[in-house]
Short mmCIF file of N, CA and C in Angstrom, two decimals:
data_model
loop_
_atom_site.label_atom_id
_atom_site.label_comp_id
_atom_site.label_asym_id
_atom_site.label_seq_id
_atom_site.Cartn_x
_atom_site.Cartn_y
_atom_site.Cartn_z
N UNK A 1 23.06 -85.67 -39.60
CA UNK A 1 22.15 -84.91 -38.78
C UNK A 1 21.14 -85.85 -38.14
N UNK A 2 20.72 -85.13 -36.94
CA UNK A 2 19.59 -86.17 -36.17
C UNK A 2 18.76 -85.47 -36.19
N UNK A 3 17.78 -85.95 -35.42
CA UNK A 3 16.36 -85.56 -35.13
C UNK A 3 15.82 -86.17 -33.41
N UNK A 4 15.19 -85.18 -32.80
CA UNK A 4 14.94 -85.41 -31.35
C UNK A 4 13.85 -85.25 -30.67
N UNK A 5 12.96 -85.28 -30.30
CA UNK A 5 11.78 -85.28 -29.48
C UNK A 5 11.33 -85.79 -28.32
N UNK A 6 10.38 -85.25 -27.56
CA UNK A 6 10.58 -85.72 -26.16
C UNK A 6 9.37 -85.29 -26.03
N UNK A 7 8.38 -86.02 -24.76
CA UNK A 7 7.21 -86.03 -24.50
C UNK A 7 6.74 -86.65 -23.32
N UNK A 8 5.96 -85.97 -22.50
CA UNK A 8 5.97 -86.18 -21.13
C UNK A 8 4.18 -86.28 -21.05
N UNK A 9 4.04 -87.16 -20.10
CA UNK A 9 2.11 -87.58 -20.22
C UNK A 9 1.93 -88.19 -18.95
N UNK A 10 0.93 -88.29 -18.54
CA UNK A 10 0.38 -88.84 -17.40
C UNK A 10 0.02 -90.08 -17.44
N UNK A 11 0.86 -90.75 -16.66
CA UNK A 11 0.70 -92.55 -16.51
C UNK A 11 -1.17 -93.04 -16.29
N UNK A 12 -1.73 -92.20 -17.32
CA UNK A 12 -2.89 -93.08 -17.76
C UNK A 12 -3.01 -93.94 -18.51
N UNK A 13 -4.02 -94.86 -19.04
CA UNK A 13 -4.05 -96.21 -19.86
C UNK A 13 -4.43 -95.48 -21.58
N UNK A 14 -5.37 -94.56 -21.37
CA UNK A 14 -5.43 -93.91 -22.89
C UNK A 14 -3.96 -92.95 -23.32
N UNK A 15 -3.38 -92.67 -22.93
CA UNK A 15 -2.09 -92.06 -23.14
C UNK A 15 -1.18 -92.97 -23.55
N UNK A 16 -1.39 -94.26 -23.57
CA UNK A 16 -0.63 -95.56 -24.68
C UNK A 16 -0.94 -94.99 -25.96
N UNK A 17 -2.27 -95.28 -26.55
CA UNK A 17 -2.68 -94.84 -28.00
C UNK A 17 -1.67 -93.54 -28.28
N UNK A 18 -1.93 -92.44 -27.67
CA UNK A 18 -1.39 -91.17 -27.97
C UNK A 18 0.23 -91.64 -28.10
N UNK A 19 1.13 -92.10 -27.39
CA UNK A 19 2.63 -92.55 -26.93
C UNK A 19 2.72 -92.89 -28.84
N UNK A 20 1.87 -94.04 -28.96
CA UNK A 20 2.14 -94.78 -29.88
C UNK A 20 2.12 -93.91 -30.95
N UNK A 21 0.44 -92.94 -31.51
CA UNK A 21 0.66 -92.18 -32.59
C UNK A 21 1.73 -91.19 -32.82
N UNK A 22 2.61 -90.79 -31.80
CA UNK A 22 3.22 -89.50 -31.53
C UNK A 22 4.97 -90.31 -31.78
N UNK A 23 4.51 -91.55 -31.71
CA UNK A 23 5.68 -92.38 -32.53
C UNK A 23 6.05 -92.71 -33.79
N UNK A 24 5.14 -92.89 -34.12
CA UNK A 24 4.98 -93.59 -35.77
C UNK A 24 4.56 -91.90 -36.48
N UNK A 25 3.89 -91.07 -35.37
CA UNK A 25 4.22 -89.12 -36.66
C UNK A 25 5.76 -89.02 -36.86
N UNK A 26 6.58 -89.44 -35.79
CA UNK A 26 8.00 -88.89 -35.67
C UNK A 26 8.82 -89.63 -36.85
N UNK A 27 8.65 -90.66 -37.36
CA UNK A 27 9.64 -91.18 -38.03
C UNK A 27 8.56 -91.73 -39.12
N UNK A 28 7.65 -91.13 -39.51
CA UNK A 28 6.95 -91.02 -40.76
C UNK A 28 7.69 -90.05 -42.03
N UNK A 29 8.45 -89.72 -41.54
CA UNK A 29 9.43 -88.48 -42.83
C UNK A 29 10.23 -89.51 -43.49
N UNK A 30 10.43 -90.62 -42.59
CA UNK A 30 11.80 -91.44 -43.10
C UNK A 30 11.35 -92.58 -43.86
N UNK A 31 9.54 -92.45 -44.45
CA UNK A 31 9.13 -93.26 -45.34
C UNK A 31 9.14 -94.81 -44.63
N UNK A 32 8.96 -95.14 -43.25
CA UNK A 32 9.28 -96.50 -42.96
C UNK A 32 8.31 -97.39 -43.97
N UNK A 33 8.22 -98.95 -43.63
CA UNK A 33 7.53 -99.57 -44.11
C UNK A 33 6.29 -99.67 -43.45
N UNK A 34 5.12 -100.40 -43.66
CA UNK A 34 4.15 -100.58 -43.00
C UNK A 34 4.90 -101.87 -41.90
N UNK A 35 5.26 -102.74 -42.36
CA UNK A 35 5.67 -103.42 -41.23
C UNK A 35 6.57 -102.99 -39.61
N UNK A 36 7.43 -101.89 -40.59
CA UNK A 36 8.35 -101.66 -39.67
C UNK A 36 7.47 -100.22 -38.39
N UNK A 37 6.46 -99.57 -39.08
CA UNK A 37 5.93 -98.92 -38.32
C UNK A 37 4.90 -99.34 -37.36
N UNK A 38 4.71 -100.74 -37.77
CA UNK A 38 3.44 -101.14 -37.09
C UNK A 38 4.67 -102.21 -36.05
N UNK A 39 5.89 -102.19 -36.10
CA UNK A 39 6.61 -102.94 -35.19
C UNK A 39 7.04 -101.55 -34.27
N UNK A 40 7.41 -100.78 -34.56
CA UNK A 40 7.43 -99.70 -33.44
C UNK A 40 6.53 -98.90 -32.99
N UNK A 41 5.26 -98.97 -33.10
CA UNK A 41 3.78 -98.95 -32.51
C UNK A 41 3.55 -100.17 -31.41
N UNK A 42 3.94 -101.11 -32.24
CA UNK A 42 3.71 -101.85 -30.79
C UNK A 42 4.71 -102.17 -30.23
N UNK A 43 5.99 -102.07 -30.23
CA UNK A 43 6.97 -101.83 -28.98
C UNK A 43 6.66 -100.61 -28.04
N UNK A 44 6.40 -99.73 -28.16
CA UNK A 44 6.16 -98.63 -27.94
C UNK A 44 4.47 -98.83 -27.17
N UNK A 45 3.75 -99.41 -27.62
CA UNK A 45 2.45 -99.72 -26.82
C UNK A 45 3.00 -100.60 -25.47
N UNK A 46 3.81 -101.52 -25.86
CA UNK A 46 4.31 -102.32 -25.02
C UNK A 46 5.15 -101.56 -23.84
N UNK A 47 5.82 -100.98 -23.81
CA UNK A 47 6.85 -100.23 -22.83
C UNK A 47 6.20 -98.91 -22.28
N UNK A 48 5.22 -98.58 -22.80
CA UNK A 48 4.23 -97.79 -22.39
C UNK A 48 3.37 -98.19 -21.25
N UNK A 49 2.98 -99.57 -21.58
CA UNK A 49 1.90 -100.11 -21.09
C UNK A 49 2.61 -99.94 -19.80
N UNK A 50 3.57 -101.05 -19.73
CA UNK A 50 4.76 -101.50 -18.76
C UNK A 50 4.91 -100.61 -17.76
N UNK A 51 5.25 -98.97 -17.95
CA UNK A 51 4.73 -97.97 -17.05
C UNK A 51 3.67 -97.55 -16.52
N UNK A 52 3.08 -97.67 -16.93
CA UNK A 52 1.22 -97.39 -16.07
C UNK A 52 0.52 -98.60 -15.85
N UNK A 53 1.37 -99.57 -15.90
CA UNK A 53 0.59 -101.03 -15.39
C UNK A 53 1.14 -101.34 -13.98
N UNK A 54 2.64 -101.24 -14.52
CA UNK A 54 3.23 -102.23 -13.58
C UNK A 54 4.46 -101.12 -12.68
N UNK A 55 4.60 -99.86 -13.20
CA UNK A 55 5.87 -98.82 -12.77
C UNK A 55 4.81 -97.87 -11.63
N UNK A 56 3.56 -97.46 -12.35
CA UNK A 56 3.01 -97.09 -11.64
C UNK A 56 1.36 -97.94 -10.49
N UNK A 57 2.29 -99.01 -10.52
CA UNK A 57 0.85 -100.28 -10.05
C UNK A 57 0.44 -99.68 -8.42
N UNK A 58 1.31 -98.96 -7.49
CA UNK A 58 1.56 -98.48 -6.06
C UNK A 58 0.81 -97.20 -5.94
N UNK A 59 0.28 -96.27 -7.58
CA UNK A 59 0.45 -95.10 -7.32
C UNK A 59 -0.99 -94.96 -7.16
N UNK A 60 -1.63 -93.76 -6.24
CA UNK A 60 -2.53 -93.43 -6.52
C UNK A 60 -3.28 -92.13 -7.00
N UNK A 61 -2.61 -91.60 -7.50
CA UNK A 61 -2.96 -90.25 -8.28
C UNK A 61 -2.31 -90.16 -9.56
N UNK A 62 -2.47 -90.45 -10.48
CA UNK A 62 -2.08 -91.09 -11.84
C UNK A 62 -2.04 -89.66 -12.69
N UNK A 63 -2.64 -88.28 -11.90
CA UNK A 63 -2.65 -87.27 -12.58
C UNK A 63 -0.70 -86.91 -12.41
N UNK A 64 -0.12 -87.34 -11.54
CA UNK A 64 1.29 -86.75 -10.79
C UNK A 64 2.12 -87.61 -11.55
N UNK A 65 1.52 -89.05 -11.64
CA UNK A 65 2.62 -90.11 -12.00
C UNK A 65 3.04 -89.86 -13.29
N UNK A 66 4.29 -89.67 -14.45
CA UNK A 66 4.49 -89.20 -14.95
C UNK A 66 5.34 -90.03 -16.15
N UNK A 67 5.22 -90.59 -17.45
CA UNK A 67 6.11 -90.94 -18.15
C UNK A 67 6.62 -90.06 -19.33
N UNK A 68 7.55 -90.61 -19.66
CA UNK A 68 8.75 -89.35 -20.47
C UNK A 68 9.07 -90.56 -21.53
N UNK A 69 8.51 -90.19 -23.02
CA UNK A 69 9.27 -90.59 -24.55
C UNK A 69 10.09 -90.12 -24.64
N UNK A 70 11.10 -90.28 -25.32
CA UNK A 70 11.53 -89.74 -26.09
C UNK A 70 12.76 -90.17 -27.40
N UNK A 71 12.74 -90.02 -28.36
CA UNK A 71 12.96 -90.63 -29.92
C UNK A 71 13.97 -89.61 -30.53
N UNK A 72 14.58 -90.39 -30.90
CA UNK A 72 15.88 -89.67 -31.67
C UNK A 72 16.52 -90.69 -32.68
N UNK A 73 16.07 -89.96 -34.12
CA UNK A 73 16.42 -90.64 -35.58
C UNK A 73 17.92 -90.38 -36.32
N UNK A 74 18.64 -90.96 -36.74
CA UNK A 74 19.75 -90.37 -36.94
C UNK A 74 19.92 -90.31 -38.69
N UNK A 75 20.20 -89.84 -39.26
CA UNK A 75 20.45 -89.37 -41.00
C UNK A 75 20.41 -91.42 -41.26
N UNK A 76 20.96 -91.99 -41.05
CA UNK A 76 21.23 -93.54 -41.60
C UNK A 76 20.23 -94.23 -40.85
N UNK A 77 18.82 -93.77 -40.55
CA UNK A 77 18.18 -94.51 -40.06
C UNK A 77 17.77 -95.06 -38.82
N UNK A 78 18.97 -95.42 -37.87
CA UNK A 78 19.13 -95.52 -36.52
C UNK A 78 17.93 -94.98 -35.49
N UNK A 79 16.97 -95.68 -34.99
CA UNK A 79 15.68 -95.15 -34.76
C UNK A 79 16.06 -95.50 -32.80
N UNK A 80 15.76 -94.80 -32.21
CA UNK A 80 16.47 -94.98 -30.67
C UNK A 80 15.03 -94.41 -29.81
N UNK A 81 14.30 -94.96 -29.57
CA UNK A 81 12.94 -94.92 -28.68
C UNK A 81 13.06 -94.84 -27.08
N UNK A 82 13.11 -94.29 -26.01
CA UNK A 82 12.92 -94.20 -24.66
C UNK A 82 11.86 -93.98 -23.97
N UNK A 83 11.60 -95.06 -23.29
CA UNK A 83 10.35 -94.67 -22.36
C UNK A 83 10.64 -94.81 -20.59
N UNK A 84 10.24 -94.00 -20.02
CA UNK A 84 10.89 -93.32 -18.94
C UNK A 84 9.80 -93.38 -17.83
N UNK A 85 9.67 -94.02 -16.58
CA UNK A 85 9.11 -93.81 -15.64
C UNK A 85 9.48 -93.39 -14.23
N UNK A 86 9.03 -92.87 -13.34
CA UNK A 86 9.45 -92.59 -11.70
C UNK A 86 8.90 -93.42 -10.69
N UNK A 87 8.31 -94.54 -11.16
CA UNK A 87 7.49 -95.72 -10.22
C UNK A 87 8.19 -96.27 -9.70
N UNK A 88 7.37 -97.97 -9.39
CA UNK A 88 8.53 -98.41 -8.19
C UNK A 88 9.79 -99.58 -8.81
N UNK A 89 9.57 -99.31 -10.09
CA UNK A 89 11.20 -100.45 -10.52
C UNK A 89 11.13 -101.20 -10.57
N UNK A 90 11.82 -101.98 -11.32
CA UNK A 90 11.66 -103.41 -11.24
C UNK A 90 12.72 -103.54 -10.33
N UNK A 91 12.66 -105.41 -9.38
CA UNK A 91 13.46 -105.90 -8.49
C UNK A 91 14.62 -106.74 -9.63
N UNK A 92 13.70 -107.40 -10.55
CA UNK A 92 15.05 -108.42 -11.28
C UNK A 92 14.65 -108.29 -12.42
N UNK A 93 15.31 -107.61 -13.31
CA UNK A 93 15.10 -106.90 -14.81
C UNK A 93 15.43 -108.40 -15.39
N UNK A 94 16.18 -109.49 -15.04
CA UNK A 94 16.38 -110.51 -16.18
C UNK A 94 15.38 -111.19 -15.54
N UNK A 95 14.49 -111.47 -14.81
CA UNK A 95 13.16 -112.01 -14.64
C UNK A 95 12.41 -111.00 -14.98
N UNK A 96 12.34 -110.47 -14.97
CA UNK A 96 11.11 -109.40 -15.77
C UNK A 96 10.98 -109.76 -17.19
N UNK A 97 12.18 -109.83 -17.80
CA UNK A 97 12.11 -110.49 -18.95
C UNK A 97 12.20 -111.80 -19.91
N UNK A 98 11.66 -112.19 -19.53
CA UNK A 98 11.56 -113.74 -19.57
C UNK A 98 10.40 -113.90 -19.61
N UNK A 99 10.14 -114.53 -20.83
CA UNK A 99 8.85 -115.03 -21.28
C UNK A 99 7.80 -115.24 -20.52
N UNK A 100 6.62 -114.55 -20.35
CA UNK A 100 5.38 -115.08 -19.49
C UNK A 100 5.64 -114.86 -18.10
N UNK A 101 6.58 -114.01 -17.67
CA UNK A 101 6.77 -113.48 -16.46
C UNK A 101 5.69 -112.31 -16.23
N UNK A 102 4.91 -112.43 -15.17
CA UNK A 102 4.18 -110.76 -15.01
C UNK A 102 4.15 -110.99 -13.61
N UNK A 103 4.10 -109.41 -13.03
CA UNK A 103 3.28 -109.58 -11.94
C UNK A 103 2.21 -108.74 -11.69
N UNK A 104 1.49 -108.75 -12.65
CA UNK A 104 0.42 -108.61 -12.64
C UNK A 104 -0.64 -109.95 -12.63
N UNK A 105 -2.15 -109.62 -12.43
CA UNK A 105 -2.81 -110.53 -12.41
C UNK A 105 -3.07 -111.37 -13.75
N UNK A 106 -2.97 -112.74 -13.46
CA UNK A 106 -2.64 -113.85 -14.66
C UNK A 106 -3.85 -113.63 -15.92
N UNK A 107 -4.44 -113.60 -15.25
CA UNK A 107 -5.78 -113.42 -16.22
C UNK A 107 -5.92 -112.49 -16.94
N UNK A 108 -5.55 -111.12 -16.77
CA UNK A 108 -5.22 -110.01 -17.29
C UNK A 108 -3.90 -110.22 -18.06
N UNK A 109 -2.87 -110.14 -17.85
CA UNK A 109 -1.31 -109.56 -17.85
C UNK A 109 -0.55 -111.47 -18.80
N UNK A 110 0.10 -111.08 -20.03
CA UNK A 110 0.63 -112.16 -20.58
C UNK A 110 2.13 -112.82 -20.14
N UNK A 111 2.39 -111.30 -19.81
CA UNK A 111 3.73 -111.61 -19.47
C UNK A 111 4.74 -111.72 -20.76
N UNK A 112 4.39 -110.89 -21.92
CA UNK A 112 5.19 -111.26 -22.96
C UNK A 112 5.55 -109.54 -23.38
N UNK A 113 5.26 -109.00 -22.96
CA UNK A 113 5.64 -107.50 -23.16
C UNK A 113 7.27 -107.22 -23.55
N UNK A 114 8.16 -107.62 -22.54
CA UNK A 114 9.81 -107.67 -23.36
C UNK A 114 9.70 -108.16 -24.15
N UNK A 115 8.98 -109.72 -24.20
CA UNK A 115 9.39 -110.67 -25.48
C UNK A 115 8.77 -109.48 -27.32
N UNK A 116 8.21 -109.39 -26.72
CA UNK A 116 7.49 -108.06 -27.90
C UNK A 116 8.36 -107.50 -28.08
N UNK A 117 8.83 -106.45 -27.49
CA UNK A 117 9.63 -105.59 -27.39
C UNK A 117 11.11 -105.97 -28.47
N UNK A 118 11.54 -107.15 -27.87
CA UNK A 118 12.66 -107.45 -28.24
C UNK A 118 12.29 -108.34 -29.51
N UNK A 119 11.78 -108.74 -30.15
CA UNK A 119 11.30 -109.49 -31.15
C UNK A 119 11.00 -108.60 -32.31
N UNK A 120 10.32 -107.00 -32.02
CA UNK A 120 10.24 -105.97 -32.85
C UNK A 120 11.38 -105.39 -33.26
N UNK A 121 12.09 -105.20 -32.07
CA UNK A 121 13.20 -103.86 -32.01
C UNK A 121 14.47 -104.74 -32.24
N UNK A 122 15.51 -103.71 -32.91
CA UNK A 122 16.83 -104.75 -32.96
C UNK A 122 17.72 -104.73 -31.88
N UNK A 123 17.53 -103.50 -30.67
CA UNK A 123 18.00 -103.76 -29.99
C UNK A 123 17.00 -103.64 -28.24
N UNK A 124 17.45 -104.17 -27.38
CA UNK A 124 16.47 -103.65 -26.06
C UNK A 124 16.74 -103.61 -24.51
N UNK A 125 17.31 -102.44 -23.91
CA UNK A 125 17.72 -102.64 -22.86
C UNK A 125 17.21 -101.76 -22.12
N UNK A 126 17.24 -102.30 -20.52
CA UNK A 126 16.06 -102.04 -19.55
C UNK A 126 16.67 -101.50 -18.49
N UNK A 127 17.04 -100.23 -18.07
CA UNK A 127 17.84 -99.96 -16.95
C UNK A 127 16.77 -99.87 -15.86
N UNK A 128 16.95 -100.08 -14.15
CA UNK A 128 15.67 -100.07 -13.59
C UNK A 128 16.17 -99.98 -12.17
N UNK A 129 15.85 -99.31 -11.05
CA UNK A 129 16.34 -99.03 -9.91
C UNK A 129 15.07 -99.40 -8.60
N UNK A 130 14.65 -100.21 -8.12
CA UNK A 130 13.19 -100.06 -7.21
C UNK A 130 13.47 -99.16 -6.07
N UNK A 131 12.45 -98.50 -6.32
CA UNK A 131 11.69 -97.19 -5.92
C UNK A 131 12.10 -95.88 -6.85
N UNK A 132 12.44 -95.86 -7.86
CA UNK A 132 13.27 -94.59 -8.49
C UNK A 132 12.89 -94.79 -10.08
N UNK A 133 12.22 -96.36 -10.52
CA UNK A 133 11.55 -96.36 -11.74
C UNK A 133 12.29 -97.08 -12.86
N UNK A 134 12.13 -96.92 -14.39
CA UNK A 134 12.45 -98.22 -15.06
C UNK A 134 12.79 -97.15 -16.17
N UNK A 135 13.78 -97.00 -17.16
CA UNK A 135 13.93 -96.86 -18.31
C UNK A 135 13.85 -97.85 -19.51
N UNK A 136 13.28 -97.86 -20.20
CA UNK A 136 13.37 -99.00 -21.48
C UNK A 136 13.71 -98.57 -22.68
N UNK A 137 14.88 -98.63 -23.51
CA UNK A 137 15.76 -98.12 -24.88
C UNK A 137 15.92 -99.06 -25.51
N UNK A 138 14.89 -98.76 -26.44
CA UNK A 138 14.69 -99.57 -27.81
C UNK A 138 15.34 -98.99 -29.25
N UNK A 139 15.88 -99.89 -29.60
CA UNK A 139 16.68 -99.32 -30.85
C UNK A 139 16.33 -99.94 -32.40
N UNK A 140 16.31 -99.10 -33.38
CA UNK A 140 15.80 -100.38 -34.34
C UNK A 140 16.29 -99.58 -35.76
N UNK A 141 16.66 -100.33 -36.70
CA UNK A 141 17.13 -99.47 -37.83
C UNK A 141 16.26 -99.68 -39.20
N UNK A 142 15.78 -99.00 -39.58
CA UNK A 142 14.59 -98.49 -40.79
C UNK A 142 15.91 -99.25 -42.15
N UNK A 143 14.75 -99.92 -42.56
CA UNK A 143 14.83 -100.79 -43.50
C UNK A 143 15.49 -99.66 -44.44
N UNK A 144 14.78 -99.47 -44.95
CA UNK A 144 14.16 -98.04 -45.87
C UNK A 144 15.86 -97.32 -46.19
N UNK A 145 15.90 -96.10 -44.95
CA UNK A 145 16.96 -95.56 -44.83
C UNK A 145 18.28 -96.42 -44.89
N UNK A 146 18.28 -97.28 -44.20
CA UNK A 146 19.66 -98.14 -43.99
C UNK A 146 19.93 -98.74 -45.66
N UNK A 147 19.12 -98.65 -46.17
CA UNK A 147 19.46 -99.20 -47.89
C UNK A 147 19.14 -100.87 -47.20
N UNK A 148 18.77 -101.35 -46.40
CA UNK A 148 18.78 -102.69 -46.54
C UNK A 148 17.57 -103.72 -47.12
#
C-alpha cells in the first residue's frame, strides 16, 4: 500500500518553510531518522526555493504564480517527493546542475541547490521545458522502513 498527497501554494519565499514542514508531517508515520528527515527538509527547501527564485524570477504577481508538491510513500519505504512549477524553465538542465551554477545574482544565489538535492536524495531528476516550467523528482528510501 501507498500513501499520496499533494499541495499547491503560491510561489512566495515564506511558503518554503511551510513546503518543508508539510514534508517531514507526511512521512513522520514511517518513524524516519533525524538525519534522514532533516535530509528531506532540505531537499525540499532546496527545489522549493528553485521555483520562486529562479522558475518564477519573470513573474510579477506571485499571488497567480503557482507551485505543486507532491509525495508519495510506498509500504517498503520508497519516499518519491515532486515539486512542480509553471515559470519560465530552465534552458540547459545539465548546466543548471553543476556545481555553483546560478543565475541568479552571485552574491545572493550559491549555485549548489541540485548539488544538495542530489547529495540528500538517492535519486534526482529534473524534467524542464522554457516557458512551460521545471519539475524536480526526488526519490529517497527511509533507512528505517527499508530494514537497512
Amino acid at each position: 500500500m501507498s500513501n499520496t498527497m499533494r499541495t499547491e501554494f503560491c510561489a512566495l519565499a515564506e511558503n518554503e518553510a511551510f513546503a518543508r514542514a508539510v514534508a517531514a508531517a507526511f512521512v513522520m508515520p514511517l518513524d524516519p531518522t533525524v538525519e534522514e528527515l532533516t535530509e528531506i527538509k532540505t531537499a525540499v527547501s532546496e527545489a522549493v526555493s528553485n521555483s520562486i527564485i529562479h522558475g518564477y524570477a519573470e513573474c510579477s504577481d506571485r499571488q497567480k504564480a503557482m507551485v505543486v508538491m507532491e509525495c508519495t510513500v510506498s509500504k517498503n519505504g520508497k519516499l518519491i517527493i515532486s515539486v512542480e512549477d509553471y515559470g519560465v524553465g530552465i534552458e540547459d538542465v545539465e548546466q543548471a546542475m553543476e556545481p555553483m551554477f546560478s543565475t541568479g545574482d552571485d552574491e545572493e544565489r550559491s549555485g549548489m541547490g541540485f548539488t544538495v538535492m542530489e547529495s540528500f536524495m538517492d535519486r534526482l531528476k529534473v524534467k524542464s521545458e522554457r516557458g512551460k516550467g521545471t519539475t524536480v523528482i526526488m526519490t529517497k528510501y527511509l533507512d528505517i522502513v527499508s530494514g537497512i
